[in-house]
Amino acid sequence: MQIEVRTEELDRLAEKMKKKLGDLTPVMRDSANVMHSSVQRNFDEGGRPDKWPDLAESTKRYKTKYKGTPYPMLVFSVNVSSSRGGRGYRTKKLRQSIHPQWGKDYAKVATNVDYAVYHQEGYGVPKRAFMVWQTQDIRNIEDLFGRYLK
């Protein structure tokens, strides 16, 4: 799955730097890591800025029957508080599959999990978009580029 999130300001700044400097690998690496941290935080908080919908009652019954709890994530992770219920994901497979990638002229986070697009876009399941950048993430990346230009 590939989801591209672009902002015109970042694109213009990146293009300017690319022409001026050529190889942007260091700032692209740092940018990819900011994006990766943001996606991981989206999982930690069960969606940002809006919380993901809770699991369907039928899903909770299934998980209770076969996993012993409607939120088996709690059994394996201390990153999710019990008050959150680990909602929005059944295993760590999707979350753990997300990795930052970068090169001399790109930065991204990616997953090779085939069902990721269903959660991201809400195809046949409640939408639980995890590749969402917050305003502060964009500002942090802009700051990285600004410092790199100096």
PDB file of C-alpha atoms in Angstrom:
ATOM      1  CA  MET A   1       0.000   0.000   0.000  1.00  0.00           C
ATOM      2  CA  GLN A   2       1.242   3.465  -0.778  1.00  0.00           C
ATOM      3  CA  ILE A   3      -0.427   6.557   0.594  1.00  0.00           C
ATOM      4  CA  GLU A   4       1.021   9.883  -0.367  1.00  0.00           C
ATOM      5  CA  VAL A   5       0.418  12.927   1.790  1.00  0.00           C
ATOM      6  CA  ARG A   6       1.756  16.117   0.297  1.00  0.00           C
ATOM      7  CA  THR A   7       1.725  19.765   1.180  1.00  0.00           C
ATOM      8  CA  GLU A   8       2.557  22.431  -1.347  1.00  0.00           C
ATOM      9  CA  GLU A   9       4.832  24.284   1.060  1.00  0.00           C
ATOM     10  CA  LEU A  10       6.924  21.217   1.826  1.00  0.00           C
ATOM     11  CA  ASP A  11       7.086  20.311  -1.863  1.00  0.00           C
ATOM     12  CA  ARG A  12       8.324  23.796  -2.786  1.00  0.00           C
ATOM     13  CA  LEU A  13      10.916  23.784   0.001  1.00  0.00           C
ATOM     14  CA  ALA A  14      12.098  20.291  -0.950  1.00  0.00           C
ATOM     15  CA  GLU A  15      12.398  21.254  -4.619  1.00  0.00           C
ATOM     16  CA  LYS A  16      14.401  24.377  -3.718  1.00  0.00           C
ATOM     17  CA  MET A  17      16.744  22.372  -1.520  1.00  0.00           C
ATOM     18  CA  LYS A  18      17.105  19.604  -4.087  1.00  0.00           C
ATOM     19  CA  LYS A  19      18.255  22.105  -6.700  1.00  0.00           C
ATOM     20  CA  LYS A  20      20.580  23.841  -4.276  1.00  0.00           C
ATOM     21  CA  LEU A  21      22.064  20.843  -2.516  1.00  0.00           C
ATOM     22  CA  GLY A  22      21.479  17.724  -4.610  1.00  0.00           C
ATOM     23  CA  ASP A  23      21.596  14.913  -2.061  1.00  0.00           C
ATOM     24  CA  LEU A  24      19.071  15.490   0.711  1.00  0.00           C
ATOM     25  CA  THR A  25      19.526  12.094   2.371  1.00  0.00           C
ATOM     26  CA  PRO A  26      20.210  13.435   5.907  1.00  0.00           C
ATOM     27  CA  VAL A  27      17.124  15.666   6.044  1.00  0.00           C
ATOM     28  CA  MET A  28      15.000  13.049   4.273  1.00  0.00           C
ATOM     29  CA  ARG A  29      16.042  10.447   6.876  1.00  0.00           C
ATOM     30  CA  ASP A  30      15.077  12.781   9.712  1.00  0.00           C
ATOM     31  CA  SER A  31      11.783  13.645   7.977  1.00  0.00           C
ATOM     32  CA  ALA A  32      10.917   9.972   7.494  1.00  0.00           C
ATOM     33  CA  ASN A  33      11.594   9.374  11.178  1.00  0.00           C
ATOM     34  CA  VAL A  34       9.252  12.241  12.151  1.00  0.00           C
ATOM     35  CA  MET A  35       6.548  10.698   9.950  1.00  0.00           C
ATOM     36  CA  HIS A  36       7.170   7.238  11.416  1.00  0.00           C
ATOM     37  CA  SER A  37       6.939   8.549  14.988  1.00  0.00           C
ATOM     38  CA  SER A  38       3.677  10.275  14.130  1.00  0.00           C
ATOM     39  CA  VAL A  39       2.139   7.082  12.716  1.00  0.00           C
ATOM     40  CA  GLN A  40       3.220   5.122  15.794  1.00  0.00           C
ATOM     41  CA  ARG A  41       1.645   7.768  18.014  1.00  0.00           C
ATOM     42  CA  ASN A  42      -1.575   7.445  15.994  1.00  0.00           C
ATOM     43  CA  PHE A  43      -1.645   3.786  17.050  1.00  0.00           C
ATOM     44  CA  ASP A  44      -0.752   4.633  20.664  1.00  0.00           C
ATOM     45  CA  GLU A  45      -3.632   7.091  20.922  1.00  0.00           C
ATOM     46  CA  GLY A  46      -6.155   5.076  18.926  1.00  0.00           C
ATOM     47  CA  GLY A  47      -6.378   7.712  16.209  1.00  0.00           C
ATOM     48  CA  ARG A  48      -5.510  11.393  15.947  1.00  0.00           C
ATOM     49  CA  PRO A  49      -6.940  13.935  15.851  1.00  0.00           C
ATOM     50  CA  ASP A  50     -10.196  11.935  15.949  1.00  0.00           C
ATOM     51  CA  LYS A  51     -10.317   8.646  17.826  1.00  0.00           C
ATOM     52  CA  TRP A  52     -10.931   5.496  15.822  1.00  0.00           C
ATOM     53  CA  PRO A  53     -14.299   3.803  16.207  1.00  0.00           C
ATOM     54  CA  ASP A  54     -14.463   1.013  18.751  1.00  0.00           C
ATOM     55  CA  LEU A  55     -14.579  -2.610  17.635  1.00  0.00           C
ATOM     56  CA  ALA A  56     -17.949  -3.998  16.562  1.00  0.00           C
ATOM     57  CA  GLU A  57     -19.773  -6.050  19.198  1.00  0.00           C
ATOM     58  CA  SER A  58     -19.530  -9.114  16.932  1.00  0.00           C
ATOM     59  CA  THR A  59     -15.747  -8.662  16.726  1.00  0.00           C
ATOM     60  CA  LYS A  60     -15.524  -8.349  20.496  1.00  0.00           C
ATOM     61  CA  ARG A  61     -17.524 -11.575  20.927  1.00  0.00           C
ATOM     62  CA  TYR A  62     -15.283 -13.386  18.416  1.00  0.00           C
ATOM     63  CA  LYS A  63     -12.119 -12.189  20.115  1.00  0.00           C
ATOM     64  CA  THR A  64     -13.427 -13.095  23.553  1.00  0.00           C
ATOM     65  CA  LYS A  65     -14.259 -16.589  22.331  1.00  0.00           C
ATOM     66  CA  TYR A  66     -10.939 -17.241  20.535  1.00  0.00           C
ATOM     67  CA  LYS A  67      -8.495 -14.911  22.295  1.00  0.00           C
ATOM     68  CA  GLY A  68      -9.962 -14.813  25.826  1.00  0.00           C
ATOM     69  CA  THR A  69     -10.465 -11.031  25.692  1.00  0.00           C
ATOM     70  CA  PRO A  70     -12.032  -8.574  23.259  1.00  0.00           C
ATOM     71  CA  TYR A  71      -8.757  -6.626  23.331  1.00  0.00           C
ATOM     72  CA  PRO A  72      -5.929  -9.184  23.055  1.00  0.00           C
ATOM     73  CA  MET A  73      -3.495  -6.366  22.348  1.00  0.00           C
ATOM     74  CA  LEU A  74      -3.545  -5.605  26.071  1.00  0.00           C
ATOM     75  CA  VAL A  75      -2.040  -8.987  26.810  1.00  0.00           C
ATOM     76  CA  PHE A  76       1.033  -8.265  24.711  1.00  0.00           C
ATOM     77  CA  SER A  77       1.575  -4.525  24.912  1.00  0.00           C
ATOM     78  CA  VAL A  78       2.250  -2.068  27.696  1.00  0.00           C
ATOM     79  CA  ASN A  79       2.095   0.817  25.216  1.00  0.00           C
ATOM     80  CA  VAL A  80      -1.708   0.775  25.257  1.00  0.00           C
ATOM     81  CA  SER A  81      -3.420   1.659  28.527  1.00  0.00           C
ATOM     82  CA  SER A  82      -6.294  -0.523  29.671  1.00  0.00           C
ATOM     83  CA  SER A  83      -8.675   2.442  29.535  1.00  0.00           C
ATOM     84  CA  ARG A  84      -8.089   2.655  25.764  1.00  0.00           C
ATOM     85  CA  GLY A  85      -8.890  -1.010  25.317  1.00  0.00           C
ATOM     86  CA  GLY A  86      -6.353  -1.375  22.509  1.00  0.00           C
ATOM     87  CA  ARG A  87      -9.114  -0.478  20.111  1.00  0.00           C
ATOM     88  CA  GLY A  88      -8.599  -0.403  16.421  1.00  0.00           C
ATOM     89  CA  TYR A  89      -6.237  -3.312  16.007  1.00  0.00           C
ATOM     90  CA  ARG A  90      -6.155  -7.007  16.830  1.00  0.00           C
ATOM     91  CA  THR A  91      -2.460  -7.764  16.485  1.00  0.00           C
ATOM     92  CA  LYS A  92       0.712  -5.786  16.084  1.00  0.00           C
ATOM     93  CA  LYS A  93       1.236  -6.966  12.498  1.00  0.00           C
ATOM     94  CA  LEU A  94       0.090  -3.773  10.768  1.00  0.00           C
ATOM     95  CA  ARG A  95       1.744  -1.457  13.262  1.00  0.00           C
ATOM     96  CA  GLN A  96       5.043  -3.355  13.211  1.00  0.00           C
ATOM     97  CA  SER A  97       5.077  -3.485   9.417  1.00  0.00           C
ATOM     98  CA  ILE A  98       5.337   0.309   9.112  1.00  0.00           C
ATOM     99  CA  HIS A  99       8.885   1.485   8.508  1.00  0.00           C
ATOM    100  CA  PRO A 100      10.516   4.763   7.528  1.00  0.00           C
ATOM    101  CA  GLN A 101      12.269   4.874   4.157  1.00  0.00           C
ATOM    102  CA  TRP A 102      14.342   7.634   2.594  1.00  0.00           C
ATOM    103  CA  GLY A 103      16.803   8.482  -0.117  1.00  0.00           C
ATOM    104  CA  LYS A 104      18.506  11.496  -1.622  1.00  0.00           C
ATOM    105  CA  ASP A 105      15.195  12.967  -2.806  1.00  0.00           C
ATOM    106  CA  TYR A 106      12.373  11.268  -0.878  1.00  0.00           C
ATOM    107  CA  ALA A 107      11.091  10.449   2.584  1.00  0.00           C
ATOM    108  CA  LYS A 108       8.201   8.148   3.378  1.00  0.00           C
ATOM    109  CA  VAL A 109       6.736   5.574   5.689  1.00  0.00           C
ATOM    110  CA  ALA A 110       5.431   2.399   4.129  1.00  0.00           C
ATOM    111  CA  THR A 111       3.828  -0.944   4.880  1.00  0.00           C
ATOM    112  CA  ASN A 112       3.589  -4.126   2.868  1.00  0.00           C
ATOM    113  CA  VAL A 113       0.521  -5.415   4.727  1.00  0.00           C
ATOM    114  CA  ASP A 114      -2.140  -5.982   2.086  1.00  0.00           C
ATOM    115  CA  TYR A 115      -5.119  -5.074   4.281  1.00  0.00           C
ATOM    116  CA  ALA A 116      -3.659  -1.729   5.406  1.00  0.00           C
ATOM    117  CA  VAL A 117      -5.562   0.182   2.726  1.00  0.00           C
ATOM    118  CA  TYR A 118      -8.881  -1.140   4.077  1.00  0.00           C
ATOM    119  CA  HIS A 119      -8.213   0.411   7.471  1.00  0.00           C
ATOM    120  CA  GLN A 120      -6.707   3.595   6.059  1.00  0.00           C
ATOM    121  CA  GLU A 121      -9.590   4.256   3.655  1.00  0.00           C
ATOM    122  CA  GLY A 122     -12.436   2.449   5.430  1.00  0.00           C
ATOM    123  CA  TYR A 123     -13.120  -0.081   2.667  1.00  0.00           C
ATOM    124  CA  GLY A 124     -15.528  -2.635   4.185  1.00  0.00           C
ATOM    125  CA  VAL A 125     -14.414  -1.821   7.736  1.00  0.00           C
ATOM    126  CA  PRO A 126     -14.732   1.259   9.938  1.00  0.00           C
ATOM    127  CA  LYS A 127     -12.127   3.792   8.842  1.00  0.00           C
ATOM    128  CA  ARG A 128      -9.102   3.825  11.127  1.00  0.00           C
ATOM    129  CA  ALA A 129      -6.697   6.068   9.251  1.00  0.00           C
ATOM    130  CA  PHE A 130      -3.230   5.597  10.719  1.00  0.00           C
ATOM    131  CA  MET A 131      -1.202   7.475   8.075  1.00  0.00           C
ATOM    132  CA  VAL A 132      -2.303  10.907   9.181  1.00  0.00           C
ATOM    133  CA  TRP A 133       0.085  13.791   9.731  1.00  0.00           C
ATOM    134  CA  GLN A 134      -0.653  16.416  12.334  1.00  0.00           C
ATOM    135  CA  THR A 135       0.038  20.131  11.833  1.00  0.00           C
ATOM    136  CA  GLN A 136       2.928  19.881  14.286  1.00  0.00           C
ATOM    137  CA  ASP A 137       4.483  17.063  12.236  1.00  0.00           C
ATOM    138  CA  ILE A 138       4.502  19.286   9.153  1.00  0.00           C
ATOM    139  CA  ARG A 139       6.035  22.126  11.163  1.00  0.00           C
ATOM    140  CA  ASN A 140       8.714  19.797  12.537  1.00  0.00           C
ATOM    141  CA  ILE A 141       9.642  18.687   9.029  1.00  0.00           C
ATOM    142  CA  GLU A 142       9.689  22.280   7.813  1.00  0.00           C
ATOM    143  CA  ASP A 143      12.048  23.103  10.706  1.00  0.00           C
ATOM    144  CA  LEU A 144      14.313  20.188   9.724  1.00  0.00           C
ATOM    145  CA  PHE A 145      14.538  21.517   6.177  1.00  0.00           C
ATOM    146  CA  GLY A 146      15.129  25.062   7.436  1.00  0.00           C
ATOM    147  CA  ARG A 147      18.004  23.953   9.669  1.00  0.00           C
ATOM    148  CA  TYR A 148      19.455  21.822   6.888  1.00  0.00           C
ATOM    149  CA  LEU A 149      19.520  24.816   4.528  1.00  0.00           C
ATOM    150  CA  LYS A 150      21.670  26.854   6.926  1.00  0.00           C
TER     151      LYS A 150
END
